[in-house]
Amino acid sequence: MPVVPGERMGQAETARVRRAFERSFDVLPAMFAFVQEFASAAEPDPAALTAVELAVEELFTNLVKYDGGRGDIELELERTAGTLRVTLVGRDGRPFDVTAVPDARTDLPLDQRRPGGLGIHLVRRMVDRFEYRFENGTSRTMIEKSLR
Amino acid sequence: MLEIRVGDQGQIVLSGRFDATQAEHADAALSKVQGRCVLDLRDLDYISSLGLGVLLKAHKRLSASGGGVVLTHLQPKIRDVLRFAGFDRLFEIVEGELS
């Protein structure tokens, strides 16, 4: 995988890669492989890497289902020291701040629980930073996670 | 890839990765189960919200007729996801072998 050398931030150098993925659930295995390969240089804790993969899946499937955008979704990965930042870039969609989605009601009894609505709830609990921006028709959803 | 098979004790063994691409396949398999369903998750490495939704749907259906889904042998990272989803309050979770 070609890795673009980035600038130095303090003592830590940032490496970056970017790849576009079709708006289809079928690309998930390739997306996971892309993240795993890039993260491997940081020798990630397996649970931390799982958290990143889960966040990527939830945010990607959310964009595919709801943002109404066109064209590919880009995944930007940045690795600085032991931290991985992932940004999903969608174009021509509607603004929808996923960070403002309320938590799921996980306290409800079984007969009142319904499948669905857990994705963003999980992301919020499994990453260290979670941000959203929308400018000029482009959404940028970013998560950051320490891999150690 | 998610593999679903019946184990030698009648339990259903899920192995691999339960992501959005596997939800339809898993839902079809679990919709055939009746009564009390034991899911052995020792080789399940990953589950996302769509996978959780499939488990919840099966558990609600079976519980309505007096059965339910029992989860066994969860890896710590799978247990964390289930706990964040509140599933530890909804499902019977067994640490070791069923007696």
Short mmCIF file of C-alpha atoms in Angstrom, two decimals:
data_model
loop_
_atom_site.label_atom_id
_atom_site.label_comp_id
_atom_site.label_asym_id
_atom_site.label_seq_id
_atom_site.Cartn_x
_atom_site.Cartn_y
_atom_site.Cartn_z
CA MET A 1 0.00 0.00 0.00
CA PRO A 2 1.54 3.34 -0.95
CA VAL A 3 1.76 5.49 2.15
CA VAL A 4 2.07 9.22 1.76
CA PRO A 5 4.62 10.62 4.19
CA GLY A 6 3.09 13.38 6.21
CA GLU A 7 4.44 16.27 8.18
CA ARG A 8 6.04 15.89 11.55
CA MET A 9 3.80 16.81 14.47
CA GLY A 10 6.16 17.26 17.39
CA GLN A 11 8.26 14.10 17.37
CA ALA A 12 5.66 11.93 15.70
CA GLU A 13 5.37 11.63 11.94
CA THR A 14 1.96 11.29 10.37
CA ALA A 15 1.34 8.77 7.61
CA ARG A 16 -1.72 9.08 5.40
CA VAL A 17 -3.55 7.00 2.83
CA ARG A 18 -6.84 7.50 1.02
CA ARG A 19 -9.05 5.19 -1.00
CA ALA A 20 -12.48 5.50 -2.60
CA PHE A 21 -15.12 2.81 -2.10
CA GLU A 22 -18.34 2.19 -3.98
CA ARG A 23 -21.56 2.88 -2.04
CA SER A 24 -22.30 -0.79 -1.40
CA PHE A 25 -22.15 -3.06 1.63
CA ASP A 26 -20.21 -5.47 -0.58
CA VAL A 27 -17.06 -3.36 -0.22
CA LEU A 28 -16.87 -3.90 3.55
CA PRO A 29 -14.31 -6.76 3.41
CA ALA A 30 -12.00 -4.63 1.24
CA MET A 31 -12.53 -1.66 3.54
CA PHE A 32 -11.63 -3.72 6.62
CA ALA A 33 -8.49 -5.01 4.87
CA PHE A 34 -7.49 -1.44 3.98
CA VAL A 35 -7.83 -0.33 7.62
CA GLN A 36 -6.10 -3.42 9.02
CA GLU A 37 -3.12 -3.12 6.70
CA PHE A 38 -2.58 0.56 7.44
CA ALA A 39 -3.05 0.13 11.21
CA SER A 40 -0.69 -2.85 11.37
CA ALA A 41 2.39 -0.61 11.39
CA ALA A 42 1.30 0.64 14.83
CA GLU A 43 1.03 -2.93 16.17
CA PRO A 44 -2.53 -2.24 17.35
CA ASP A 45 -4.22 -3.77 20.35
CA PRO A 46 -6.75 -6.19 18.80
CA ALA A 47 -9.68 -4.75 20.76
CA ALA A 48 -8.80 -1.22 19.67
CA LEU A 49 -8.59 -2.29 16.04
CA THR A 50 -11.97 -4.01 16.36
CA ALA A 51 -13.42 -0.76 17.69
CA VAL A 52 -12.08 1.14 14.67
CA GLU A 53 -13.48 -1.45 12.26
CA LEU A 54 -16.87 -1.32 13.94
CA ALA A 55 -16.94 2.48 13.77
CA VAL A 56 -15.96 2.43 10.09
CA GLU A 57 -18.69 -0.09 9.28
CA GLU A 58 -21.38 1.77 11.20
CA LEU A 59 -20.52 5.15 9.71
CA PHE A 60 -20.11 3.79 6.17
CA THR A 61 -23.40 1.86 6.19
CA ASN A 62 -25.10 4.91 7.68
CA LEU A 63 -23.87 7.05 4.77
CA VAL A 64 -24.91 4.43 2.22
CA LYS A 65 -28.41 4.17 3.67
CA TYR A 66 -29.23 7.72 4.66
CA ASP A 67 -27.15 10.57 3.25
CA GLY A 68 -28.55 10.46 -0.29
CA GLY A 69 -25.16 11.28 -1.77
CA ARG A 70 -23.73 10.14 -5.08
CA GLY A 71 -20.46 8.66 -6.12
CA ASP A 72 -17.90 6.86 -4.05
CA ILE A 73 -17.24 7.36 -0.36
CA GLU A 74 -13.62 8.12 0.43
CA LEU A 75 -11.84 6.72 3.43
CA GLU A 76 -8.91 8.80 4.67
CA LEU A 77 -6.61 7.17 7.22
CA GLU A 78 -4.00 9.02 9.28
CA ARG A 79 -1.65 7.35 11.72
CA THR A 80 0.32 9.43 14.20
CA ALA A 81 2.32 7.57 16.84
CA GLY A 82 -0.21 5.11 18.27
CA THR A 83 -3.35 6.91 17.17
CA LEU A 84 -5.45 6.22 14.11
CA ARG A 85 -7.76 8.82 12.62
CA VAL A 86 -10.37 7.76 10.06
CA THR A 87 -12.38 10.25 8.03
CA LEU A 88 -15.26 9.21 5.77
CA VAL A 89 -15.93 11.71 3.01
CA GLY A 90 -19.28 11.71 1.22
CA ARG A 91 -20.27 14.10 -1.54
CA ASP A 92 -23.55 15.59 -2.80
CA GLY A 93 -25.52 14.31 0.15
CA ARG A 94 -27.76 15.92 2.71
CA PRO A 95 -26.27 17.36 5.89
CA PHE A 96 -26.88 14.99 8.76
CA ASP A 97 -24.88 15.33 11.94
CA VAL A 98 -24.48 11.75 13.12
CA THR A 99 -22.77 12.91 16.30
CA ALA A 100 -26.11 14.42 17.36
CA VAL A 101 -28.04 11.14 17.03
CA PRO A 102 -29.41 10.31 20.48
CA ASP A 103 -28.32 7.20 22.30
CA ALA A 104 -30.39 4.05 21.98
CA ARG A 105 -32.61 3.15 24.93
CA THR A 106 -30.64 0.14 26.12
CA ASP A 107 -32.50 0.06 29.42
CA LEU A 108 -35.78 -1.07 27.89
CA PRO A 109 -37.11 -4.59 28.51
CA LEU A 110 -37.00 -7.15 25.73
CA ASP A 111 -40.57 -6.65 24.57
CA GLN A 112 -39.87 -2.95 23.96
CA ARG A 113 -36.50 -3.33 22.23
CA ARG A 114 -36.47 -3.24 18.43
CA PRO A 115 -33.62 -4.33 16.14
CA GLY A 116 -31.73 -1.32 14.78
CA GLY A 117 -30.64 2.06 16.04
CA LEU A 118 -27.51 0.85 17.81
CA GLY A 119 -24.78 1.81 15.36
CA ILE A 120 -24.03 5.38 16.41
CA HIS A 121 -24.66 4.45 20.05
CA LEU A 122 -21.82 1.91 19.77
CA VAL A 123 -19.47 4.24 17.88
CA ARG A 124 -19.79 6.86 20.60
CA ARG A 125 -18.67 4.33 23.22
CA MET A 126 -15.85 2.72 21.29
CA VAL A 127 -13.77 5.61 19.94
CA ASP A 128 -11.88 8.49 21.57
CA ARG A 129 -13.09 11.30 19.26
CA PHE A 130 -16.13 11.51 17.01
CA GLU A 131 -16.77 14.61 14.88
CA TYR A 132 -18.84 15.65 11.87
CA ARG A 133 -18.58 18.56 9.44
CA PHE A 134 -20.60 19.47 6.36
CA GLU A 135 -19.34 22.08 3.90
CA ASN A 136 -20.15 22.76 0.25
CA GLY A 137 -22.10 19.56 -0.15
CA THR A 138 -19.37 17.39 1.36
CA SER A 139 -19.70 15.57 4.66
CA ARG A 140 -16.65 14.60 6.70
CA THR A 141 -17.22 12.19 9.55
CA MET A 142 -14.11 11.62 11.66
CA ILE A 143 -13.26 9.18 14.40
CA GLU A 144 -10.00 8.83 16.30
CA LYS A 145 -8.82 5.92 18.38
CA SER A 146 -5.68 5.09 20.30
CA LEU A 147 -4.44 1.74 19.05
CA ARG A 148 -2.54 0.85 22.24
CA MET B 1 -17.12 -14.20 6.44
CA LEU B 2 -19.45 -15.78 8.97
CA GLU B 3 -19.75 -19.55 9.30
CA ILE B 4 -22.86 -20.99 10.94
CA ARG B 5 -22.97 -24.66 11.89
CA VAL B 6 -24.63 -26.98 14.39
CA GLY B 7 -22.23 -28.26 17.05
CA ASP B 8 -22.12 -31.74 18.55
CA GLN B 9 -24.25 -30.70 21.54
CA GLY B 10 -26.93 -29.16 19.33
CA GLN B 11 -25.62 -25.65 19.88
CA ILE B 12 -25.26 -23.25 16.98
CA VAL B 13 -21.67 -22.19 16.47
CA LEU B 14 -20.96 -18.80 14.90
CA SER B 15 -17.40 -18.36 13.61
CA GLY B 16 -15.72 -15.44 11.93
CA ARG B 17 -17.04 -11.95 11.32
CA PHE B 18 -20.68 -10.96 11.69
CA ASP B 19 -20.82 -7.71 9.70
CA ALA B 20 -23.51 -6.12 7.55
CA THR B 21 -22.72 -8.39 4.60
CA GLN B 22 -23.62 -11.45 6.70
CA ALA B 23 -26.84 -10.26 8.31
CA GLU B 24 -29.26 -11.62 5.72
CA HIS B 25 -27.60 -15.03 5.65
CA ALA B 26 -27.55 -15.26 9.45
CA ASP B 27 -31.13 -14.04 9.79
CA ALA B 28 -32.31 -16.75 7.40
CA ALA B 29 -30.45 -19.42 9.36
CA LEU B 30 -31.65 -18.32 12.79
CA SER B 31 -35.25 -17.92 11.62
CA LYS B 32 -35.45 -21.73 11.35
CA VAL B 33 -34.51 -22.30 14.99
CA GLN B 34 -37.20 -23.15 17.54
CA GLY B 35 -37.32 -23.30 21.34
CA ARG B 36 -34.15 -22.60 23.31
CA CYS B 37 -31.21 -21.77 21.09
CA VAL B 38 -27.65 -21.93 22.43
CA LEU B 39 -25.20 -19.82 20.42
CA ASP B 40 -21.53 -20.67 20.90
CA LEU B 41 -19.56 -17.50 20.13
CA ARG B 42 -16.02 -18.62 21.06
CA ASP B 43 -14.83 -18.19 17.47
CA LEU B 44 -16.80 -15.06 16.72
CA ASP B 45 -14.22 -12.32 16.17
CA TYR B 46 -16.43 -9.36 15.27
CA ILE B 47 -20.03 -8.22 15.44
CA SER B 48 -21.58 -4.93 14.35
CA SER B 49 -25.00 -3.41 14.95
CA LEU B 50 -26.65 -5.30 12.11
CA GLY B 51 -25.40 -8.56 13.61
CA LEU B 52 -26.75 -7.52 16.98
CA GLY B 53 -30.09 -6.81 15.33
CA VAL B 54 -30.23 -10.35 13.97
CA LEU B 55 -29.55 -11.79 17.44
CA LEU B 56 -32.20 -9.55 19.02
CA LYS B 57 -34.80 -10.48 16.42
CA ALA B 58 -34.22 -14.21 17.02
CA HIS B 59 -34.29 -13.77 20.79
CA LYS B 60 -37.56 -11.82 20.71
CA ARG B 61 -39.22 -14.39 18.46
CA LEU B 62 -38.12 -17.37 20.54
CA SER B 63 -38.83 -15.68 23.87
CA ALA B 64 -42.40 -14.98 22.78
CA SER B 65 -43.01 -18.73 22.70
CA GLY B 66 -41.17 -19.57 25.92
CA GLY B 67 -37.71 -20.17 24.48
CA GLY B 68 -34.92 -17.75 23.82
CA VAL B 69 -31.30 -17.35 22.79
CA VAL B 70 -28.51 -18.25 25.21
CA LEU B 71 -25.05 -16.84 24.44
CA THR B 72 -21.95 -18.79 25.48
CA HIS B 73 -18.16 -18.39 25.34
CA LEU B 74 -17.99 -14.71 24.42
CA GLN B 75 -14.60 -13.20 23.70
CA PRO B 76 -13.99 -10.06 25.80
CA LYS B 77 -14.26 -7.72 22.82
CA ILE B 78 -17.61 -9.27 21.83
CA ARG B 79 -18.80 -9.06 25.43
CA ASP B 80 -17.97 -5.33 25.43
CA VAL B 81 -20.07 -4.69 22.32
CA LEU B 82 -23.00 -6.62 23.80
CA ARG B 83 -22.71 -4.71 27.05
CA PHE B 84 -22.68 -1.33 25.29
CA ALA B 85 -25.84 -2.43 23.48
CA GLY B 86 -27.49 -3.44 26.75
CA PHE B 87 -27.75 -7.06 25.62
CA ASP B 88 -26.30 -8.30 28.91
CA ARG B 89 -29.70 -7.36 30.41
CA LEU B 90 -31.71 -9.12 27.71
CA PHE B 91 -29.90 -12.38 27.03
CA GLU B 92 -28.82 -15.26 29.24
CA ILE B 93 -25.03 -15.27 28.98
CA VAL B 94 -23.11 -18.34 30.11
CA GLU B 95 -19.37 -18.13 30.73
CA GLY B 96 -18.38 -21.79 30.43
CA GLU B 97 -19.97 -25.03 29.33
CA LEU B 98 -23.70 -25.42 29.81
CA SER B 99 -24.54 -27.94 32.52
#
